[in-house]
CSV table of C-alpha atoms in Angstrom, one decimal:
chain,number,residue,atom,x,y,z
A,1,UNK,CA,-5.0,-29.0,3.9
A,2,UNK,CA,-3.0,-25.8,4.3
A,3,UNK,CA,-2.8,-23.5,1.3
A,4,UNK,CA,-1.0,-20.5,2.9
A,5,UNK,CA,2.3,-19.2,1.4
A,6,UNK,CA,5.3,-17.7,3.1
A,7,UNK,CA,4.7,-14.1,4.0
A,8,UNK,CA,6.8,-11.1,5.0
A,9,UNK,CA,6.0,-7.9,7.0
A,10,UNK,CA,6.2,-4.5,5.3
A,11,UNK,CA,8.5,-2.0,7.2
A,12,UNK,CA,6.2,0.9,6.2
A,13,UNK,CA,3.0,-0.9,7.4
A,14,UNK,CA,3.8,-2.8,10.6
A,15,UNK,CA,1.7,-5.9,11.2
A,16,UNK,CA,0.5,-6.2,7.6
A,17,UNK,CA,1.3,-9.5,6.0
A,18,UNK,CA,2.4,-9.7,2.3
A,19,UNK,CA,2.2,-12.9,0.3
A,20,UNK,CA,5.4,-13.7,-1.6
A,21,UNK,CA,5.2,-14.4,-5.4
A,22,UNK,CA,4.1,-17.9,-5.9
A,23,UNK,CA,6.4,-18.6,-8.8
A,24,UNK,CA,9.5,-17.7,-6.8
A,25,UNK,CA,8.3,-19.6,-3.8
A,26,UNK,CA,7.7,-22.7,-5.9
A,27,UNK,CA,11.2,-22.2,-7.4
A,28,UNK,CA,12.8,-22.1,-4.0
A,29,UNK,CA,10.4,-24.7,-2.6
A,30,UNK,CA,9.3,-26.9,-5.5
A,31,UNK,CA,8.0,-29.9,-3.6
A,32,UNK,CA,6.4,-27.8,-0.9
A,33,UNK,CA,3.9,-26.4,-3.4
A,34,UNK,CA,3.1,-29.9,-4.7
A,35,UNK,CA,2.5,-31.3,-1.2
A,36,UNK,CA,0.0,-28.6,-0.6
A,37,UNK,CA,-2.0,-29.5,-3.7
A,38,UNK,CA,-0.5,-27.1,-6.2
A,39,UNK,CA,1.7,-28.7,-8.8
A,40,UNK,CA,3.1,-25.9,-11.0
A,41,UNK,CA,4.1,-26.7,-14.6
A,42,UNK,CA,7.7,-26.6,-15.5
A,43,UNK,CA,8.7,-23.8,-17.8
A,44,UNK,CA,10.9,-24.1,-20.8
A,45,UNK,CA,13.8,-22.9,-18.7
A,46,UNK,CA,13.1,-25.6,-16.1
A,47,UNK,CA,13.2,-28.3,-18.7
A,48,UNK,CA,16.4,-26.9,-20.2
A,49,UNK,CA,18.1,-26.8,-16.8
A,50,UNK,CA,16.8,-30.3,-15.8
A,51,UNK,CA,18.1,-31.7,-19.1
A,52,UNK,CA,21.5,-30.0,-18.6
A,53,UNK,CA,21.7,-31.5,-15.1
A,54,UNK,CA,20.8,-35.0,-16.4
A,55,UNK,CA,23.3,-34.7,-19.2
A,56,UNK,CA,26.0,-33.6,-16.8
A,57,UNK,CA,25.3,-36.6,-14.5
A,58,UNK,CA,25.4,-38.9,-17.5
A,59,UNK,CA,28.8,-37.5,-18.7
A,60,UNK,CA,30.3,-37.9,-15.3
A,61,UNK,CA,28.9,-41.4,-15.0
A,62,UNK,CA,30.4,-42.4,-18.4
A,63,UNK,CA,33.8,-41.0,-17.4
A,64,UNK,CA,33.6,-43.1,-14.2
A,65,UNK,CA,32.5,-46.1,-16.2
A,66,UNK,CA,35.5,-45.9,-18.4
A,67,UNK,CA,37.7,-46.0,-15.3
A,68,UNK,CA,36.0,-49.1,-13.8
A,69,UNK,CA,38.2,-51.7,-15.7
A,70,UNK,CA,41.3,-50.1,-14.2
A,71,UNK,CA,40.2,-50.7,-10.7
A,72,UNK,CA,42.0,-53.7,-9.2
A,73,UNK,CA,40.1,-56.6,-7.8
A,74,UNK,CA,36.7,-55.4,-9.2
A,75,UNK,CA,34.6,-58.4,-10.3
A,76,UNK,CA,32.7,-58.2,-13.6
A,77,UNK,CA,29.4,-58.5,-11.9
A,78,UNK,CA,30.2,-55.6,-9.6
A,79,UNK,CA,31.2,-53.5,-12.6
A,80,UNK,CA,27.9,-54.3,-14.3
A,81,UNK,CA,25.9,-53.6,-11.2
A,82,UNK,CA,27.8,-50.3,-10.8
A,83,UNK,CA,26.8,-49.2,-14.2
A,84,UNK,CA,23.1,-50.2,-13.8
A,85,UNK,CA,22.9,-48.4,-10.5
A,86,UNK,CA,24.6,-45.4,-12.1
A,87,UNK,CA,22.1,-45.3,-14.9
A,88,UNK,CA,19.2,-45.5,-12.5
A,89,UNK,CA,20.7,-42.7,-10.4
A,90,UNK,CA,21.0,-40.5,-13.6
A,91,UNK,CA,17.4,-41.1,-14.4
A,92,UNK,CA,16.4,-40.2,-10.8
A,93,UNK,CA,17.9,-36.7,-11.5
A,94,UNK,CA,14.6,-35.8,-13.1
A,95,UNK,CA,13.0,-36.1,-9.6
A,96,UNK,CA,15.3,-33.5,-8.1
A,97,UNK,CA,12.8,-30.7,-8.1
A,98,UNK,CA,10.0,-32.8,-6.5
A,99,UNK,CA,12.0,-34.5,-3.8
A,100,UNK,CA,15.4,-32.7,-3.2
A,101,UNK,CA,15.9,-33.9,0.3
A,102,UNK,CA,14.8,-37.5,-0.3
A,103,UNK,CA,16.9,-37.8,-3.5
A,104,UNK,CA,20.0,-36.3,-1.8
A,105,UNK,CA,19.6,-38.8,1.2
A,106,UNK,CA,19.1,-41.7,-1.2
A,107,UNK,CA,22.2,-40.8,-3.1
A,108,UNK,CA,24.4,-41.3,-0.1
A,109,UNK,CA,24.4,-45.1,-0.1
A,110,UNK,CA,24.0,-45.2,-3.9
A,111,UNK,CA,27.1,-43.2,-4.5
A,112,UNK,CA,29.0,-45.2,-1.9
A,113,UNK,CA,28.5,-48.5,-3.8
A,114,UNK,CA,28.4,-47.0,-7.4
A,115,UNK,CA,31.2,-44.9,-8.9
A,116,UNK,CA,29.0,-44.1,-12.0
A,117,UNK,CA,26.4,-42.5,-9.7
A,118,UNK,CA,28.8,-39.9,-8.5
A,119,UNK,CA,27.5,-37.2,-11.0
A,120,UNK,CA,23.9,-37.8,-9.9
A,121,UNK,CA,24.9,-37.5,-6.3
A,122,UNK,CA,26.6,-34.2,-6.9
A,123,UNK,CA,23.6,-32.9,-8.8
A,124,UNK,CA,21.3,-33.9,-6.0
A,125,UNK,CA,23.5,-32.2,-3.5
A,126,UNK,CA,23.6,-29.0,-5.6
A,127,UNK,CA,19.7,-29.1,-5.8
A,128,UNK,CA,19.4,-29.6,-2.1
A,129,UNK,CA,21.7,-26.5,-1.5
A,130,UNK,CA,19.5,-24.4,-3.9
A,131,UNK,CA,16.1,-25.4,-2.6
A,132,UNK,CA,16.5,-26.2,1.0
A,133,UNK,CA,17.9,-24.4,4.1
A,134,UNK,CA,21.5,-24.9,5.1
A,135,UNK,CA,20.8,-27.4,7.9
A,136,UNK,CA,19.7,-30.0,5.4
A,137,UNK,CA,22.8,-29.4,3.3
A,138,UNK,CA,25.0,-29.6,6.3
A,139,UNK,CA,23.7,-33.0,7.3
A,140,UNK,CA,23.9,-34.6,3.9
A,141,UNK,CA,27.3,-33.0,2.9
A,142,UNK,CA,28.7,-33.9,6.3
A,143,UNK,CA,27.8,-37.6,5.9
A,144,UNK,CA,29.2,-37.6,2.4
A,145,UNK,CA,32.4,-36.0,3.6
A,146,UNK,CA,32.7,-38.5,6.5
A,147,UNK,CA,32.2,-41.5,4.2
A,148,UNK,CA,34.7,-40.4,1.6
A,149,UNK,CA,37.9,-41.7,3.4
A,150,UNK,CA,36.2,-45.0,3.7
A,151,UNK,CA,35.1,-45.0,0.1
A,152,UNK,CA,38.5,-44.3,-1.3
A,153,UNK,CA,40.1,-46.8,1.1
A,154,UNK,CA,37.7,-49.5,-0.3
A,155,UNK,CA,37.9,-48.3,-3.9
A,156,UNK,CA,41.1,-46.4,-4.5
A,157,UNK,CA,41.4,-44.2,-7.6
A,158,UNK,CA,43.8,-45.6,-10.1
A,159,UNK,CA,46.9,-43.5,-10.4
A,160,UNK,CA,46.1,-41.2,-7.5
A,161,UNK,CA,47.5,-41.4,-3.9
A,162,UNK,CA,44.9,-42.0,-1.2
A,163,UNK,CA,45.2,-38.6,0.5
A,164,UNK,CA,45.1,-36.8,-2.9
A,165,UNK,CA,41.9,-38.7,-3.7
A,166,UNK,CA,40.3,-37.8,-0.4
A,167,UNK,CA,41.4,-34.1,-0.7
A,168,UNK,CA,40.1,-33.8,-4.3
A,169,UNK,CA,36.8,-35.4,-3.3
A,170,UNK,CA,36.4,-33.0,-0.4
A,171,UNK,CA,37.2,-30.0,-2.5
A,172,UNK,CA,34.7,-31.1,-5.2
A,173,UNK,CA,32.0,-31.6,-2.6
A,174,UNK,CA,32.7,-28.2,-1.1
A,175,UNK,CA,32.6,-26.5,-4.5
A,176,UNK,CA,29.2,-28.1,-5.3
A,177,UNK,CA,27.7,-27.0,-2.0
A,178,UNK,CA,29.2,-23.5,-2.3
A,179,UNK,CA,27.8,-23.1,-5.8
A,180,UNK,CA,24.4,-24.2,-4.7
A,181,UNK,CA,24.4,-21.9,-1.7
A,182,UNK,CA,25.4,-19.0,-4.0
A,183,UNK,CA,22.6,-19.8,-6.4
A,184,UNK,CA,20.1,-19.9,-3.4
A,185,UNK,CA,21.3,-16.6,-2.1
A,186,UNK,CA,20.9,-15.0,-5.5
A,187,UNK,CA,17.4,-16.3,-5.7
A,188,UNK,CA,16.5,-15.1,-2.3
A,189,UNK,CA,18.0,-11.7,-3.1
A,190,UNK,CA,15.9,-11.6,-6.3
A,191,UNK,CA,12.8,-12.6,-4.2
A,192,UNK,CA,13.5,-9.9,-1.7
A,193,UNK,CA,14.0,-7.2,-4.3
A,194,UNK,CA,10.8,-8.1,-6.1
A,195,UNK,CA,8.9,-8.3,-2.8
A,196,UNK,CA,10.3,-4.8,-1.9
A,197,UNK,CA,9.2,-3.5,-5.3
A,198,UNK,CA,5.8,-4.9,-4.7
A,199,UNK,CA,5.6,-3.4,-1.3
A,200,UNK,CA,6.8,0.0,-2.7
A,201,UNK,CA,4.1,-0.2,-5.4
A,202,UNK,CA,1.4,-1.0,-2.8
A,203,UNK,CA,2.5,1.7,-0.4
A,204,UNK,CA,2.6,4.2,-3.3
A,205,UNK,CA,-0.9,3.2,-4.3
A,206,UNK,CA,-2.1,3.6,-0.7
A,207,UNK,CA,-0.5,7.0,-0.5
A,208,UNK,CA,-2.1,8.0,-3.8
A,209,UNK,CA,-5.5,6.7,-2.6
A,210,UNK,CA,-5.1,8.6,0.7
A,211,UNK,CA,-4.1,11.8,-1.1
A,212,UNK,CA,-7.2,11.4,-3.4
A,213,UNK,CA,-9.4,10.9,-0.4
A,214,UNK,CA,-8.0,14.0,1.3
A,215,UNK,CA,-8.4,16.0,-1.9
A,216,UNK,CA,-12.0,14.9,-2.2
A,217,UNK,CA,-12.7,15.8,1.4
A,218,UNK,CA,-11.2,19.2,0.9
A,219,UNK,CA,-13.2,19.8,-2.3
A,220,UNK,CA,-16.3,18.6,-0.6
A,221,UNK,CA,-15.7,21.1,2.3
A,222,UNK,CA,-15.0,23.9,-0.1
A,223,UNK,CA,-18.1,23.2,-2.2
A,224,UNK,CA,-20.2,23.1,0.9
A,225,UNK,CA,-18.8,26.3,2.3
A,226,UNK,CA,-19.1,28.1,-1.0
A,227,UNK,CA,-22.4,26.9,-2.3
A,228,UNK,CA,-24.3,26.4,0.9
A,229,UNK,CA,-24.3,30.2,1.5
A,230,UNK,CA,-25.7,31.0,-1.9
A,231,UNK,CA,-28.2,28.2,-2.1
A,232,UNK,CA,-29.5,29.0,1.4
A,233,UNK,CA,-30.3,32.5,0.2
A,234,UNK,CA,-32.3,30.9,-2.7
A,235,UNK,CA,-34.1,28.6,-0.3
A,236,UNK,CA,-35.0,31.2,2.3
A,237,UNK,CA,-36.3,33.8,-0.2
A,238,UNK,CA,-38.1,31.2,-2.3
A,239,UNK,CA,-39.7,30.0,1.0
A,240,UNK,CA,-40.7,33.5,1.9
A,241,UNK,CA,-42.4,33.9,-1.5
A,242,UNK,CA,-44.2,30.6,-1.0
A,243,UNK,CA,-45.5,31.5,2.5
A,244,UNK,CA,-46.4,35.1,1.5
A,245,UNK,CA,-47.9,35.1,-1.9
A,246,UNK,CA,-49.8,38.3,-1.1
A,247,UNK,CA,-46.5,40.2,-0.2
A,248,UNK,CA,-46.1,43.7,-1.7
A,249,UNK,CA,-44.7,44.0,-5.1
A,250,UNK,CA,-41.6,45.7,-3.8
A,251,UNK,CA,-40.7,42.8,-1.5
A,252,UNK,CA,-41.4,40.3,-4.3
A,253,UNK,CA,-39.1,42.2,-6.7
A,254,UNK,CA,-36.4,42.4,-4.0
A,255,UNK,CA,-36.7,38.7,-3.2
A,256,UNK,CA,-36.6,37.8,-6.9
A,257,UNK,CA,-33.5,40.0,-7.3
A,258,UNK,CA,-31.8,38.2,-4.4
A,259,UNK,CA,-32.7,34.9,-5.8
A,260,UNK,CA,-31.3,35.8,-9.2
A,261,UNK,CA,-28.1,37.3,-7.8
A,262,UNK,CA,-27.6,34.3,-5.5
A,263,UNK,CA,-28.1,31.9,-8.4
A,264,UNK,CA,-25.7,33.8,-10.5
A,265,UNK,CA,-23.0,33.8,-7.7
A,266,UNK,CA,-23.6,30.1,-7.0
A,267,UNK,CA,-23.1,29.3,-10.7
A,268,UNK,CA,-19.9,31.4,-10.8
A,269,UNK,CA,-18.5,29.7,-7.7
A,270,UNK,CA,-19.4,26.3,-9.1
A,271,UNK,CA,-17.6,27.1,-12.4
A,272,UNK,CA,-14.5,28.2,-10.5
A,273,UNK,CA,-14.4,25.0,-8.4
A,274,UNK,CA,-14.8,22.9,-11.6
A,275,UNK,CA,-12.1,24.9,-13.2
A,276,UNK,CA,-9.7,24.2,-10.4
A,277,UNK,CA,-10.5,20.5,-10.6
A,278,UNK,CA,-9.9,20.4,-14.4
A,279,UNK,CA,-6.7,22.4,-14.1
A,280,UNK,CA,-5.4,20.3,-11.1
A,281,UNK,CA,-4.3,23.5,-9.3
A,282,UNK,CA,-4.3,24.1,-5.6
A,283,UNK,CA,-6.7,26.1,-3.5
A,284,UNK,CA,-5.0,29.3,-4.6
A,285,UNK,CA,-6.0,28.8,-8.2
A,286,UNK,CA,-8.9,30.8,-9.8
A,287,UNK,CA,-9.8,34.1,-8.4
A,288,UNK,CA,-8.2,35.2,-5.0
A,289,UNK,CA,-9.5,33.3,-2.0
A,290,UNK,CA,-11.4,35.3,0.6
A,291,UNK,CA,-9.5,36.6,3.6
A,292,UNK,CA,-10.4,38.3,6.9
A,293,UNK,CA,-10.8,41.6,5.1
A,294,UNK,CA,-13.7,40.2,3.1
A,295,UNK,CA,-15.8,39.7,6.2
A,296,UNK,CA,-17.3,43.2,5.7
A,297,UNK,CA,-18.5,42.3,2.3
A,298,UNK,CA,-19.9,39.0,3.6
A,299,UNK,CA,-21.9,40.7,6.3
A,300,UNK,CA,-23.1,43.4,3.9
A,301,UNK,CA,-24.3,40.8,1.5
A,302,UNK,CA,-26.2,39.1,4.3
A,303,UNK,CA,-27.9,42.5,5.2
A,304,UNK,CA,-28.9,43.0,1.6
A,305,UNK,CA,-30.6,39.6,1.7
A,306,UNK,CA,-32.7,40.8,4.6
A,307,UNK,CA,-30.7,39.4,7.4
A,308,UNK,CA,-30.0,41.4,10.6
A,309,UNK,CA,-26.3,40.9,10.7
A,310,UNK,CA,-23.6,43.0,12.4
A,311,UNK,CA,-19.9,42.8,12.4
A,312,UNK,CA,-17.8,43.6,15.5
A,313,UNK,CA,-14.2,43.6,14.3
A,314,UNK,CA,-11.6,44.3,16.8
A,315,UNK,CA,-8.5,43.4,14.8
A,316,UNK,CA,-6.5,46.6,14.1
A,317,UNK,CA,-5.0,45.4,10.8
A,318,UNK,CA,-6.9,42.6,9.1
A,319,UNK,CA,-4.4,42.5,6.3
A,320,UNK,CA,-1.7,41.4,8.7
A,321,UNK,CA,-3.6,38.1,9.4
A,322,UNK,CA,-2.0,35.2,7.5
A,323,UNK,CA,-4.0,34.3,4.4
A,324,UNK,CA,-4.7,30.8,5.5
A,325,UNK,CA,-6.0,31.9,8.9
A,326,UNK,CA,-8.1,34.7,7.4
A,327,UNK,CA,-9.6,32.3,4.9
A,328,UNK,CA,-10.5,29.8,7.6
A,329,UNK,CA,-12.0,32.6,9.7
A,330,UNK,CA,-14.0,33.7,6.7
A,331,UNK,CA,-15.3,30.2,5.9
A,332,UNK,CA,-16.3,29.7,9.6
A,333,UNK,CA,-18.3,33.0,9.6
A,334,UNK,CA,-19.9,32.2,6.2
A,335,UNK,CA,-21.1,28.8,7.4
A,336,UNK,CA,-22.3,30.2,10.7
A,337,UNK,CA,-24.3,32.9,8.9
A,338,UNK,CA,-25.7,30.3,6.6
A,339,UNK,CA,-26.9,28.2,9.5
A,340,UNK,CA,-28.4,31.2,11.3
A,341,UNK,CA,-30.3,32.1,8.1
A,342,UNK,CA,-31.6,28.6,7.8
A,343,UNK,CA,-32.5,27.8,11.4
A,344,UNK,CA,-33.1,31.2,12.9
A,345,UNK,CA,-34.5,33.5,10.2
A,346,UNK,CA,-35.3,37.0,11.2
A,347,UNK,CA,-33.0,37.0,14.2
A,348,UNK,CA,-30.1,39.3,14.9
A,349,UNK,CA,-26.7,37.8,14.2
A,350,UNK,CA,-23.5,39.2,15.5
A,351,UNK,CA,-20.1,38.3,14.0
A,352,UNK,CA,-17.2,39.2,16.4
A,353,UNK,CA,-13.6,38.9,15.5
A,354,UNK,CA,-10.8,39.6,18.0
A,355,UNK,CA,-7.2,38.8,18.5
A,356,UNK,CA,-3.6,39.8,17.8
A,357,UNK,CA,-0.4,38.3,16.6
A,358,UNK,CA,1.0,35.8,19.1
A,359,UNK,CA,-2.4,35.5,20.9
A,360,UNK,CA,-4.5,33.9,18.1
A,361,UNK,CA,-7.7,34.9,16.3
A,362,UNK,CA,-11.1,34.3,17.8
A,363,UNK,CA,-14.2,34.3,15.6
A,364,UNK,CA,-17.6,34.3,17.3
A,365,UNK,CA,-21.0,34.1,15.6
A,366,UNK,CA,-24.0,34.4,17.8
A,367,UNK,CA,-27.7,34.6,17.0
A,368,UNK,CA,-30.7,35.4,19.1
A,369,UNK,CA,-33.4,32.8,19.8
A,370,UNK,CA,-35.7,32.4,16.8
A,371,UNK,CA,-39.2,33.8,17.0
A,372,UNK,CA,-42.4,32.4,15.5
A,373,UNK,CA,-42.6,29.8,12.8
A,374,UNK,CA,-39.3,28.6,11.4
A,375,UNK,CA,-39.6,27.2,7.9
A,376,UNK,CA,-37.8,23.9,7.3
A,377,UNK,CA,-34.8,24.2,5.1
A,378,UNK,CA,-33.1,20.9,4.0
A,379,UNK,CA,-29.5,20.4,4.9
A,380,UNK,CA,-26.8,17.7,5.1
A,381,UNK,CA,-26.0,18.3,8.8
A,382,UNK,CA,-22.3,18.3,7.9
A,383,UNK,CA,-21.6,22.0,8.1
A,384,UNK,CA,-20.5,22.2,11.7
A,385,UNK,CA,-18.6,19.0,11.4
A,386,UNK,CA,-16.8,20.4,8.4
A,387,UNK,CA,-16.0,23.6,10.3
A,388,UNK,CA,-14.6,21.7,13.2
A,389,UNK,CA,-12.3,19.7,10.8
A,390,UNK,CA,-11.3,22.9,9.1
A,391,UNK,CA,-10.4,24.6,12.4
A,392,UNK,CA,-8.5,21.5,13.5
A,393,UNK,CA,-6.5,21.4,10.2
A,394,UNK,CA,-5.5,25.1,10.8
A,395,UNK,CA,-4.3,24.1,14.3
A,396,UNK,CA,-7.2,25.7,16.1
A,397,UNK,CA,-10.4,24.7,17.9
A,398,UNK,CA,-14.1,25.2,17.4
A,399,UNK,CA,-17.0,24.9,19.8
A,400,UNK,CA,-20.7,25.4,19.2
A,401,UNK,CA,-23.9,25.1,21.1
A,402,UNK,CA,-27.0,26.9,22.4
A,403,UNK,CA,-26.6,30.0,24.6
A,404,UNK,CA,-28.4,30.5,27.9
A,405,UNK,CA,-31.0,32.8,26.3
A,406,UNK,CA,-32.0,30.2,23.7
A,407,UNK,CA,-29.8,31.4,20.9
A,408,UNK,CA,-26.9,29.7,19.3
A,409,UNK,CA,-23.2,30.4,19.2
A,410,UNK,CA,-20.2,29.2,17.2
A,411,UNK,CA,-16.8,30.1,18.6
A,412,UNK,CA,-13.5,29.3,17.0
A,413,UNK,CA,-9.9,30.0,18.0
A,414,UNK,CA,-7.2,30.0,15.3
A,415,UNK,CA,-3.5,30.3,15.8
A,416,UNK,CA,-1.9,33.6,14.7
A,417,UNK,CA,1.9,33.4,14.9
């Protein structure tokens, strides 16, 4: 048994199928839902509409019954049978939602032999026009229209010419069909509008989720770039104290000072990031973001921590570098220095920055091969991946790998309009 419902395709998400609202589908296709095993309950509005249709069919049938005695050459038995058939046809109107096609087809011969069933036949035709495609309506209405000349020839209307009777019957038939098609088009329009609203809500929700994911990724990169540098200093100097418990007091004091200062700086950076998250501001919130001019301070800080770091800056005016490009260059150098401190402690590291407007900015961080024992420092392994993504977001490229002498190099190119 199939339980699928009609579906549409979203214009914003090609290929994705969207299920239409079941209540509206059942309203346009009442018996289809039942034949698939789902029999929806009628609402109060459905009961009211069905009762109004039944009452209308009864009223039309009573008016036709009053005119039966005026028909010439109509036997009493035929008059009685006409009324009985009309009553049964009016009762069958309650089945119009469940079997609109079957009821409309059955009403064709019934209305041909019973004048009091005319109201029920019109109601069934209206229901067919509302709930089924036009091809069904065209067949049933076409047969009714073709039989009307024969019907009025066999049973002429008292007091009306033959052509007038046929014309009035055809106009009434067309009015009922047109009214039903108009009701169907309104329902389809309502269905389409609700479906579009549901699509718009789903697309807005997807866009919001994507924006949240991108924001989380940006925050994760920023926290990694900011905190990894500080925490690596803590880990390296704490490891040095662990492996050299007999170090001179001056070195112990200096290492403890670096640990304290790094912990303080890490706490400050963490507070700033949390403040940005609470305020909902952009990356420019909080204290000013680092630029290319801050590379001197970064390298100096690394030297104070005991690292052999050197800066080879060949940019004439670092302040002329766009802020976003300078910030990206700073983060790349910061992460590369952090990795060199973790994986190649004690080696000489050179940070080189070259470039000019219109040519781009090149940042190279190279360290010599490590010597002796290298203490293990835990890491996530996502630093270089994050740098590659950061460079790509800025419109640049980043490459990294070992050098021929056994060292390691990170080289990034960033656009500088």
